[in-house]
Amino acid sequence: MDKIVIEGGVPLRGTVQVSGAKNAALPIIASALLADGDHLVRNVPDLADVRTMGRLLGHMGCTFERSADHHAASIRVPADVRPEAPYELVKTMRASVVVLGPLLARWGRARVSLPGGCAIGARPIDLHLKGLEALGATIELAHGYVTATAPGGRLRGAVFTFDGQTVTGTENIMMAAALAEGRTVLRNCAREPEVVDLALALNRMGARIEGAGTDELRIDGVRALKPLDHTVIADRIEAGTFLVAGALPGCDVRVVGCVPGHLEALVEKLRAVGAAVTPVEGGLRVVGDGRPRPVQVRTSPHPGFPTDMQAQMMVPLCLADGSSTITETVFENRFMHVQELQRLGADIAIDGKTAVVRGVPRLSGAPVMASDLRASAALVLAGLAAEGTTEVFRVYHLDRGYERIEAKLAPLGARIRRDKA
Ligand code: UD1
């Protein structure tokens, strides 16, 4: 197993390129199941989760191949597949559940393992299932699997309101409705840029979806779709992680290939901590000047402050000149990075959904354990800011969502390397 070793305290300077968005690529690859034939998806990040999605399609009988540079995926979907997602694959990646909607819409039946608990809270899929039931599906839960059937082989359009906003839930029902009979209206939908990118990809396949990016989607179901040909949007969470790195004292980083409009809530907070963030050709430049100022952060669905940036944003606040609060409203139990940051000398107390972060003048390097994907990124950032050596263990979490983070940070001057643990 690998570890990341960081000699901290070197201010970062230079330019870093953002990869394609993991959370857009995964449902877009799953949407290939909606049409037989040869699909092409470009700007796919080279990540463990994408390989898992490829294996999942392979299990169903599709072929999944990536170009020599790994950034384009060719998918061949045969006329008949095995509409099943086994526990072995789903347990390693909760997002596998996005195959449920396409399988059911295309083949009238699907058997998908329940994802089970996740380190960042319960994460149920009840809203996905209610949405599919509204489209006429019969759902059975037994032996850890969801078995869904569309009576007569085809889902029917319906009006459905999500009880809570869910990103992959919105994506699942949108994909299912694309091939349903008649019109579907979905209310209280997630508005994340990844939902919009999926809608764009589906419309290019011939779907008729309106309203993506608002909380109401209107979908006129069609009989069949054409194969995909789509370029995935930039990863706003990877971009955001590099922006936070650039906001650390003394740093000056250009993050290129990102979409500034997807990063507004984060940029606002980075400016509030005292970083200068300016638009540059192809992206954003961030200059971290002096000790960060304390701020209040509250996560919420897009366009609010993203829960996937909460752990990383805590790092500059650990070094701020005063007390900050971070309130996590999207997931329960998403503060596992706190006890590891404390090992680096951070002063953080948790009170229910809120972390109170009292800034300290410096962090000091130590061995730390990554607990989930974004927590690992926070530990890397903290290691960059800390004095001395930080070793981040359980790097497989990081590799699920960041493409060779050490190879992207090293050219900025970071003393960072990957070693065998
Ligand atoms: C997606 C992202 C993840 C991000 C999250 C929130 C992907 C692959 N992953 O995850 O990186 O952190 O959005 O922005 O895109 N909920 C229910 N019932 C459901 C579904 C969700 O109660 O059926 C709850 C969840 O427990 C959570 C909240 O809704 O509290 C939001 O979850 P959701 O938006 O569904 O997250 P994911 O789509 O799993």
Short mmCIF file of C-alpha atoms and ligand atoms in Angstrom, two decimals:
data_model
loop_
_atom_site.label_atom_id
_atom_site.label_comp_id
_atom_site.label_asym_id
_atom_site.label_seq_id
_atom_site.Cartn_x
_atom_site.Cartn_y
_atom_site.Cartn_z
CA MET A 1 0.00 0.00 0.00
CA ASP A 2 1.23 3.50 -0.78
CA LYS A 3 1.74 6.54 1.41
CA ILE A 4 2.30 10.19 0.51
CA VAL A 5 5.29 11.83 2.16
CA ILE A 6 5.40 15.63 2.35
CA GLU A 7 8.14 17.94 3.60
CA GLY A 8 5.99 20.93 4.41
CA GLY A 9 6.49 24.64 4.69
CA VAL A 10 7.41 25.40 1.05
CA PRO A 11 5.09 28.01 -0.50
CA LEU A 12 3.59 26.77 -3.78
CA ARG A 13 4.11 28.75 -6.99
CA GLY A 14 3.11 27.91 -10.55
CA THR A 15 0.34 26.51 -12.71
CA VAL A 16 -1.70 23.35 -12.28
CA GLN A 17 -4.09 21.76 -14.78
CA VAL A 18 -7.45 20.38 -13.69
CA SER A 19 -8.67 16.94 -14.86
CA GLY A 20 -12.16 15.87 -15.90
CA ALA A 21 -14.78 15.65 -13.17
CA LYS A 22 -15.08 12.25 -11.48
CA ASN A 23 -18.65 12.94 -10.39
CA ALA A 24 -19.70 13.86 -13.94
CA ALA A 25 -17.74 11.05 -15.64
CA LEU A 26 -19.27 8.26 -13.51
CA PRO A 27 -22.97 8.87 -14.33
CA ILE A 28 -22.11 9.78 -17.94
CA ILE A 29 -20.30 6.45 -18.40
CA ALA A 30 -23.32 4.71 -16.80
CA SER A 31 -25.63 6.51 -19.24
CA ALA A 32 -24.02 4.56 -22.09
CA LEU A 33 -26.26 1.69 -20.90
CA LEU A 34 -29.21 3.62 -22.33
CA ALA A 35 -28.20 2.90 -25.95
CA ASP A 36 -26.60 -0.01 -27.81
CA GLY A 37 -23.53 0.68 -29.87
CA ASP A 38 -20.16 2.43 -29.62
CA HIS A 39 -19.87 5.32 -27.20
CA LEU A 40 -17.03 7.79 -26.67
CA VAL A 41 -16.43 9.85 -23.53
CA ARG A 42 -13.52 12.33 -23.47
CA ASN A 43 -11.75 14.15 -20.62
CA VAL A 44 -12.29 11.18 -18.32
CA PRO A 45 -10.04 11.35 -15.23
CA ASP A 46 -7.63 8.46 -14.69
CA LEU A 47 -8.98 7.34 -11.31
CA ALA A 48 -9.73 4.18 -9.38
CA ASP A 49 -13.48 4.97 -9.36
CA VAL A 50 -13.55 5.24 -13.17
CA ARG A 51 -11.81 1.85 -13.42
CA THR A 52 -14.44 0.42 -11.04
CA MET A 53 -17.25 1.77 -13.26
CA GLY A 54 -15.46 0.20 -16.27
CA ARG A 55 -15.31 -3.16 -14.45
CA LEU A 56 -19.01 -2.85 -13.60
CA LEU A 57 -19.93 -2.35 -17.27
CA GLY A 58 -17.61 -5.25 -18.14
CA HIS A 59 -19.48 -7.48 -15.66
CA MET A 60 -22.68 -6.63 -17.54
CA GLY A 61 -21.17 -7.70 -20.85
CA CYS A 62 -20.08 -4.31 -22.25
CA THR A 63 -16.53 -3.54 -23.30
CA PHE A 64 -14.78 -0.56 -21.69
CA GLU A 65 -11.44 0.58 -23.07
CA ARG A 66 -9.38 3.67 -22.45
CA SER A 67 -7.05 5.50 -24.82
CA ALA A 68 -3.26 5.31 -24.32
CA ASP A 69 -3.34 8.47 -22.16
CA HIS A 70 -6.35 7.03 -20.25
CA HIS A 71 -8.41 10.18 -20.82
CA ALA A 72 -10.89 8.90 -23.40
CA ALA A 73 -13.16 5.94 -22.74
CA SER A 74 -14.64 3.83 -25.53
CA ILE A 75 -17.62 1.78 -24.44
CA ARG A 76 -19.41 -0.84 -26.53
CA VAL A 77 -22.87 -1.75 -25.29
CA PRO A 78 -24.32 -4.94 -26.81
CA ALA A 79 -28.02 -5.41 -27.59
CA ASP A 80 -28.39 -7.51 -24.46
CA VAL A 81 -26.59 -7.15 -21.15
CA ARG A 82 -26.68 -8.82 -17.74
CA PRO A 83 -28.55 -6.06 -15.83
CA GLU A 84 -26.79 -6.62 -12.55
CA ALA A 85 -24.35 -4.74 -10.28
CA PRO A 86 -22.73 -7.15 -7.80
CA TYR A 87 -21.83 -6.38 -4.18
CA GLU A 88 -18.08 -6.85 -4.84
CA LEU A 89 -18.05 -3.78 -7.09
CA VAL A 90 -20.78 -1.66 -5.47
CA LYS A 91 -19.18 -1.93 -2.03
CA THR A 92 -16.02 -0.20 -3.28
CA MET A 93 -17.94 2.63 -4.95
CA ARG A 94 -21.32 3.87 -3.81
CA ALA A 95 -21.80 5.79 -7.06
CA SER A 96 -22.29 2.40 -8.80
CA VAL A 97 -25.96 2.89 -7.92
CA VAL A 98 -26.26 5.20 -10.97
CA VAL A 99 -26.51 2.12 -13.19
CA LEU A 100 -29.92 1.33 -11.68
CA GLY A 101 -31.92 3.94 -13.62
CA PRO A 102 -30.35 3.22 -17.04
CA LEU A 103 -30.62 -0.59 -16.66
CA LEU A 104 -34.25 -0.40 -15.67
CA ALA A 105 -35.13 2.07 -18.41
CA ARG A 106 -33.36 0.10 -21.14
CA TRP A 107 -34.03 -3.54 -20.14
CA GLY A 108 -37.06 -3.23 -17.88
CA ARG A 109 -35.25 -4.92 -14.99
CA ALA A 110 -32.19 -4.46 -12.82
CA ARG A 111 -30.56 -6.10 -9.84
CA VAL A 112 -28.18 -3.82 -7.98
CA SER A 113 -26.47 -4.40 -4.64
CA LEU A 114 -27.37 -1.96 -1.87
CA PRO A 115 -24.35 0.26 -1.32
CA GLY A 116 -24.41 -0.13 2.46
CA GLY A 117 -22.98 2.30 4.97
CA CYS A 118 -20.23 4.69 4.11
CA ALA A 119 -17.60 6.30 6.28
CA ILE A 120 -19.33 9.70 5.97
CA GLY A 121 -22.77 8.73 7.26
CA ALA A 122 -25.69 6.48 6.45
CA ARG A 123 -26.18 7.61 2.82
CA PRO A 124 -29.42 5.79 2.02
CA ILE A 125 -30.87 5.43 -1.51
CA ASP A 126 -34.54 5.67 -0.52
CA LEU A 127 -35.08 8.73 -2.72
CA HIS A 128 -33.70 6.91 -5.79
CA LEU A 129 -36.12 4.05 -5.14
CA LYS A 130 -39.14 6.32 -4.55
CA GLY A 131 -38.41 8.14 -7.80
CA LEU A 132 -38.26 4.88 -9.74
CA GLU A 133 -41.50 3.69 -8.10
CA ALA A 134 -43.14 6.95 -9.20
CA LEU A 135 -42.15 5.98 -12.77
CA GLY A 136 -44.02 2.70 -12.31
CA ALA A 137 -41.20 0.40 -11.17
CA THR A 138 -41.76 -2.42 -8.73
CA ILE A 139 -38.97 -2.53 -6.17
CA GLU A 140 -38.01 -5.48 -3.97
CA LEU A 141 -35.28 -5.48 -1.37
CA ALA A 142 -33.86 -8.89 -0.46
CA HIS A 143 -30.48 -10.41 0.36
CA GLY A 144 -28.75 -7.02 0.17
CA TYR A 145 -29.95 -6.36 -3.38
CA VAL A 146 -32.51 -4.05 -4.97
CA THR A 147 -34.46 -5.83 -7.67
CA ALA A 148 -36.40 -3.39 -9.82
CA THR A 149 -38.83 -4.25 -12.60
CA ALA A 150 -40.76 -2.08 -15.03
CA PRO A 151 -44.18 -3.72 -15.60
CA GLY A 152 -44.63 -4.26 -19.32
CA GLY A 153 -40.92 -3.56 -19.80
CA ARG A 154 -41.13 0.24 -19.94
CA LEU A 155 -41.27 2.96 -17.28
CA ARG A 156 -44.00 5.61 -17.46
CA GLY A 157 -43.53 9.36 -17.11
CA ALA A 158 -44.81 10.90 -13.86
CA VAL A 159 -44.62 13.96 -11.63
CA PHE A 160 -42.28 13.37 -8.68
CA THR A 161 -40.93 15.61 -5.93
CA PHE A 162 -37.72 14.58 -4.15
CA ASP A 163 -38.09 14.83 -0.34
CA GLY A 164 -34.48 15.99 -0.14
CA GLN A 165 -31.92 17.06 -2.73
CA THR A 166 -29.81 14.19 -3.97
CA VAL A 167 -27.20 14.42 -6.73
CA THR A 168 -26.97 10.80 -7.86
CA GLY A 169 -30.70 10.35 -7.12
CA THR A 170 -31.56 13.16 -9.53
CA GLU A 171 -29.17 11.63 -12.09
CA ASN A 172 -30.64 8.14 -11.72
CA ILE A 173 -34.26 9.27 -12.20
CA MET A 174 -33.33 11.64 -15.03
CA MET A 175 -31.65 8.76 -16.92
CA ALA A 176 -34.61 6.46 -16.22
CA ALA A 177 -37.13 9.07 -17.41
CA ALA A 178 -35.18 9.68 -20.65
CA LEU A 179 -36.54 6.38 -22.05
CA ALA A 180 -39.89 6.34 -20.18
CA GLU A 181 -43.22 6.63 -21.95
CA GLY A 182 -44.48 10.22 -21.81
CA ARG A 183 -43.49 13.27 -19.79
CA THR A 184 -41.76 13.29 -16.40
CA VAL A 185 -41.56 16.35 -14.17
CA LEU A 186 -39.03 16.11 -11.33
CA ARG A 187 -39.13 18.72 -8.55
CA ASN A 188 -36.60 19.64 -5.86
CA CYS A 189 -33.81 18.32 -8.09
CA ALA A 190 -30.09 18.74 -7.38
CA ARG A 191 -28.59 21.64 -9.37
CA GLU A 192 -24.93 20.56 -9.30
CA PRO A 193 -22.89 21.20 -12.48
CA GLU A 194 -22.44 17.42 -12.81
CA VAL A 195 -26.23 17.02 -13.16
CA VAL A 196 -26.17 19.66 -15.91
CA ASP A 197 -23.30 17.91 -17.71
CA LEU A 198 -25.18 14.61 -17.63
CA ALA A 199 -28.32 16.28 -19.03
CA LEU A 200 -26.21 17.76 -21.82
CA ALA A 201 -24.70 14.36 -22.63
CA LEU A 202 -28.17 12.73 -22.63
CA ASN A 203 -29.63 15.43 -24.87
CA ARG A 204 -26.79 14.82 -27.33
CA MET A 205 -27.86 11.16 -27.32
CA GLY A 206 -31.32 12.33 -28.37
CA ALA A 207 -33.01 12.74 -24.98
CA ARG A 208 -35.42 15.62 -24.39
CA ILE A 209 -34.51 17.13 -21.04
CA GLU A 210 -35.19 20.73 -20.02
CA GLY A 211 -34.43 22.65 -16.86
CA ALA A 212 -31.06 21.13 -15.85
CA GLY A 213 -29.37 23.46 -13.37
CA THR A 214 -32.73 24.49 -11.88
CA ASP A 215 -34.70 22.53 -9.31
CA GLU A 216 -37.29 21.36 -11.86
CA LEU A 217 -36.49 18.95 -14.68
CA ARG A 218 -38.95 18.26 -17.49
CA ILE A 219 -38.19 15.14 -19.48
CA ASP A 220 -40.10 13.92 -22.52
CA GLY A 221 -39.28 10.24 -22.82
CA VAL A 222 -38.13 8.91 -26.19
CA ARG A 223 -38.18 5.34 -27.58
CA ALA A 224 -34.44 5.01 -28.19
CA LEU A 225 -31.21 6.99 -27.83
CA LYS A 226 -28.04 7.24 -29.94
CA PRO A 227 -24.59 6.39 -28.55
CA LEU A 228 -22.77 9.01 -26.47
CA ASP A 229 -20.14 11.40 -27.74
CA HIS A 230 -19.29 13.74 -24.91
CA THR A 231 -16.45 15.66 -23.27
CA VAL A 232 -16.70 15.71 -19.46
CA ILE A 233 -16.55 19.06 -17.59
CA ALA A 234 -13.60 20.00 -15.39
CA ASP A 235 -13.51 18.71 -11.83
CA ARG A 236 -14.57 21.61 -9.61
CA ILE A 237 -13.57 19.75 -6.44
CA GLU A 238 -10.06 18.99 -7.68
CA ALA A 239 -9.82 22.63 -8.87
CA GLY A 240 -11.13 23.81 -5.51
CA THR A 241 -8.53 21.71 -3.67
CA PHE A 242 -5.73 23.42 -5.64
CA LEU A 243 -7.33 26.82 -5.01
CA VAL A 244 -7.24 26.17 -1.27
CA ALA A 245 -3.58 25.12 -1.62
CA GLY A 246 -2.90 28.46 -3.32
CA ALA A 247 -4.65 30.35 -0.54
CA LEU A 248 -2.15 29.10 2.05
CA PRO A 249 0.29 31.77 3.27
CA GLY A 250 2.93 32.79 0.71
CA CYS A 251 1.50 30.74 -2.19
CA ASP A 252 0.69 31.93 -5.73
CA VAL A 253 -1.06 29.30 -7.87
CA ARG A 254 -2.84 29.38 -11.23
CA VAL A 255 -5.50 26.72 -11.57
CA VAL A 256 -6.22 26.26 -15.27
CA GLY A 257 -8.85 24.25 -17.09
CA CYS A 258 -11.46 24.95 -14.39
CA VAL A 259 -14.83 26.66 -14.77
CA PRO A 260 -14.86 29.70 -12.42
CA GLY A 261 -18.68 29.80 -12.48
CA HIS A 262 -18.73 26.39 -10.74
CA LEU A 263 -16.50 27.63 -7.91
CA GLU A 264 -18.22 30.81 -6.75
CA ALA A 265 -19.13 29.79 -3.18
CA LEU A 266 -15.57 28.60 -2.54
CA VAL A 267 -13.95 31.66 -4.13
CA GLU A 268 -16.09 33.90 -1.92
CA LYS A 269 -14.78 32.12 1.20
CA LEU A 270 -11.17 32.19 -0.03
CA ARG A 271 -11.47 35.95 -0.51
CA ALA A 272 -12.97 36.22 2.98
CA VAL A 273 -9.91 34.49 4.47
CA GLY A 274 -7.77 37.10 2.74
CA ALA A 275 -6.58 35.34 -0.44
CA ALA A 276 -6.59 37.31 -3.69
CA VAL A 277 -8.49 35.34 -6.33
CA THR A 278 -8.49 36.71 -9.87
CA PRO A 279 -9.62 35.36 -13.24
CA VAL A 280 -6.78 34.46 -15.62
CA GLU A 281 -6.79 32.90 -19.09
CA GLY A 282 -8.40 29.45 -18.70
CA GLY A 283 -8.97 29.61 -14.97
CA LEU A 284 -8.22 31.35 -11.69
CA ARG A 285 -5.13 32.65 -9.90
CA VAL A 286 -4.99 32.60 -6.13
CA VAL A 287 -2.43 34.38 -3.98
CA GLY A 288 -2.32 33.60 -0.26
CA ASP A 289 -1.12 36.66 1.53
CA GLY A 290 -0.20 36.46 5.21
CA ARG A 291 -2.12 34.68 7.92
CA PRO A 292 -5.69 33.67 6.94
CA ARG A 293 -8.62 35.49 8.55
CA PRO A 294 -11.28 33.46 10.38
CA VAL A 295 -14.60 32.83 8.57
CA GLN A 296 -17.91 31.01 9.03
CA VAL A 297 -18.60 28.23 6.52
CA ARG A 298 -21.86 26.29 6.10
CA THR A 299 -22.10 23.50 3.53
CA SER A 300 -25.24 23.14 1.41
CA PRO A 301 -26.27 21.79 -2.00
CA HIS A 302 -25.07 23.69 -5.09
CA PRO A 303 -24.80 26.66 -5.49
CA GLY A 304 -23.95 26.69 -1.77
CA PHE A 305 -20.56 25.79 -0.31
CA PRO A 306 -19.87 22.16 -1.38
CA THR A 307 -19.62 19.48 1.30
CA ASP A 308 -16.84 17.97 -0.84
CA MET A 309 -14.69 21.08 -0.08
CA GLN A 310 -15.43 21.21 3.64
CA ALA A 311 -12.40 19.19 4.82
CA GLN A 312 -9.95 21.06 2.57
CA MET A 313 -11.32 24.49 3.61
CA MET A 314 -10.65 23.60 7.23
CA VAL A 315 -6.88 23.67 6.59
CA PRO A 316 -6.39 27.44 6.11
CA LEU A 317 -8.80 27.99 9.01
CA CYS A 318 -6.51 25.88 11.25
CA LEU A 319 -3.86 28.57 10.62
CA ALA A 320 -6.18 31.60 10.86
CA ASP A 321 -5.77 34.51 13.16
CA GLY A 322 -8.88 33.77 15.26
CA SER A 323 -11.79 31.38 15.58
CA SER A 324 -13.81 30.01 12.63
CA THR A 325 -16.79 27.70 12.42
CA ILE A 326 -17.63 25.07 9.81
CA THR A 327 -21.15 23.64 9.83
CA GLU A 328 -21.76 20.48 7.82
CA THR A 329 -25.43 20.23 6.81
CA VAL A 330 -25.29 17.72 3.92
CA PHE A 331 -23.78 14.63 5.59
CA GLU A 332 -23.70 13.45 9.17
CA ASN A 333 -20.35 12.29 10.50
CA ARG A 334 -18.15 14.12 7.99
CA PHE A 335 -15.52 15.37 10.42
CA MET A 336 -13.20 12.37 10.46
CA HIS A 337 -10.31 14.54 9.29
CA VAL A 338 -10.54 16.57 12.51
CA GLN A 339 -8.73 14.13 14.75
CA GLU A 340 -5.95 13.74 12.18
CA LEU A 341 -5.59 17.54 11.82
CA GLN A 342 -5.34 17.65 15.63
CA ARG A 343 -2.32 15.34 15.35
CA LEU A 344 -0.69 18.08 13.29
CA GLY A 345 -1.35 20.57 16.09
CA ALA A 346 -4.72 22.03 14.97
CA ASP A 347 -7.12 23.27 17.67
CA ILE A 348 -10.60 22.06 16.68
CA ALA A 349 -13.64 21.19 18.80
CA ILE A 350 -16.76 19.52 17.39
CA ASP A 351 -20.17 20.54 18.62
CA GLY A 352 -22.83 18.50 16.77
CA LYS A 353 -22.81 19.56 13.12
CA THR A 354 -20.33 22.38 13.76
CA ALA A 355 -16.56 22.35 14.05
CA VAL A 356 -15.06 25.28 15.92
CA VAL A 357 -11.58 25.88 14.55
CA ARG A 358 -9.29 28.07 16.65
CA GLY A 359 -6.39 29.15 14.50
CA VAL A 360 -2.85 28.31 15.60
CA PRO A 361 0.30 30.01 14.26
CA ARG A 362 1.76 26.79 12.82
CA LEU A 363 1.09 23.11 12.20
CA SER A 364 3.78 20.47 12.67
CA GLY A 365 4.17 17.37 10.49
CA ALA A 366 3.18 13.91 11.75
CA PRO A 367 2.00 10.55 10.41
CA VAL A 368 -1.75 10.69 9.69
CA MET A 369 -4.41 8.27 8.45
CA ALA A 370 -6.79 9.15 5.62
CA SER A 371 -10.39 8.13 6.34
CA ASP A 372 -12.19 9.14 3.14
CA LEU A 373 -11.57 10.82 -0.16
CA ARG A 374 -11.86 14.53 0.71
CA ALA A 375 -10.41 14.02 4.20
CA SER A 376 -7.25 12.68 2.50
CA ALA A 377 -6.99 15.80 0.36
CA ALA A 378 -7.27 17.94 3.49
CA LEU A 379 -4.41 16.00 5.08
CA VAL A 380 -2.23 16.55 2.02
CA LEU A 381 -2.95 20.31 2.17
CA ALA A 382 -2.22 20.37 5.90
CA GLY A 383 1.03 18.50 5.26
CA LEU A 384 2.04 21.14 2.71
CA ALA A 385 1.45 23.89 5.28
CA ALA A 386 2.99 22.06 8.26
CA GLU A 387 6.60 22.30 9.34
CA GLY A 388 8.56 19.06 8.96
CA THR A 389 7.46 15.71 7.57
CA THR A 390 3.89 14.49 7.20
CA GLU A 391 3.12 10.97 6.04
CA VAL A 392 -0.43 10.34 4.79
CA PHE A 393 -1.40 6.65 4.98
CA ARG A 394 -4.32 4.87 3.25
CA VAL A 395 -3.71 6.78 0.05
CA TYR A 396 -6.19 4.57 -1.83
CA HIS A 397 -8.89 6.95 -0.63
CA LEU A 398 -7.08 9.84 -2.33
CA ASP A 399 -6.57 7.86 -5.53
CA ARG A 400 -10.34 7.38 -5.86
CA GLY A 401 -10.77 11.06 -6.64
CA TYR A 402 -7.45 12.76 -7.44
CA GLU A 403 -5.36 11.98 -10.48
CA ARG A 404 -1.74 11.64 -9.26
CA ILE A 405 -2.02 14.57 -6.86
CA GLU A 406 1.68 14.34 -6.01
CA ALA A 407 2.64 14.70 -9.70
CA LYS A 408 0.44 17.82 -9.97
CA LEU A 409 1.74 19.46 -6.77
CA ALA A 410 5.46 18.73 -7.21
CA PRO A 411 5.92 21.16 -10.17
CA LEU A 412 4.50 23.91 -7.91
CA GLY A 413 7.50 23.40 -5.63
CA ALA A 414 5.86 21.02 -3.17
CA ARG A 415 8.26 18.48 -1.68
CA ILE A 416 5.89 15.56 -2.02
CA ARG A 417 6.41 11.96 -3.07
CA ARG A 418 4.65 8.61 -3.09
CA ASP A 419 6.37 5.77 -1.22
CA LYS A 420 5.55 2.21 -0.28
CA ALA A 421 4.05 2.26 3.21
C1 UD1 B 1 -22.84 13.10 -4.58
C2 UD1 B 1 -21.37 13.13 -4.87
C3 UD1 B 1 -20.57 13.33 -3.59
C4 UD1 B 1 -21.09 14.57 -2.84
C5 UD1 B 1 -22.60 14.50 -2.67
C6 UD1 B 1 -23.18 15.80 -2.09
C7 UD1 B 1 -21.22 11.71 -6.82
C8 UD1 B 1 -20.74 10.43 -7.40
N1 UD1 B 1 -20.99 11.88 -5.51
O1 UD1 B 1 -23.06 11.97 -3.73
O2 UD1 B 1 -19.20 13.50 -3.92
O3 UD1 B 1 -20.48 14.61 -1.56
O4 UD1 B 1 -23.24 14.29 -3.94
O5 UD1 B 1 -22.82 16.88 -2.87
O6 UD1 B 1 -21.74 12.55 -7.51
N2 UD1 B 1 -29.94 11.07 0.78
C9 UD1 B 1 -31.03 10.42 1.29
N3 UD1 B 1 -31.69 9.51 0.50
C10 UD1 B 1 -31.28 9.24 -0.77
C11 UD1 B 1 -30.15 9.91 -1.28
C12 UD1 B 1 -29.50 10.82 -0.48
O7 UD1 B 1 -31.42 10.65 2.44
O8 UD1 B 1 -31.92 8.41 -1.43
C13 UD1 B 1 -29.21 12.06 1.63
C14 UD1 B 1 -27.77 11.66 1.90
O9 UD1 B 1 -27.69 10.79 3.01
C15 UD1 B 1 -27.13 12.99 2.16
C16 UD1 B 1 -27.88 13.93 1.21
O10 UD1 B 1 -29.09 13.25 0.89
O11 UD1 B 1 -27.34 13.41 3.48
C17 UD1 B 1 -27.15 14.28 -0.07
O12 UD1 B 1 -26.69 13.09 -0.69
P1 UD1 B 1 -26.55 12.92 -2.27
O13 UD1 B 1 -26.67 14.23 -2.94
O14 UD1 B 1 -27.44 11.83 -2.70
O15 UD1 B 1 -25.06 12.40 -2.39
P2 UD1 B 1 -24.53 11.43 -3.50
O16 UD1 B 1 -25.33 11.61 -4.74
O17 UD1 B 1 -24.36 10.07 -2.94
#
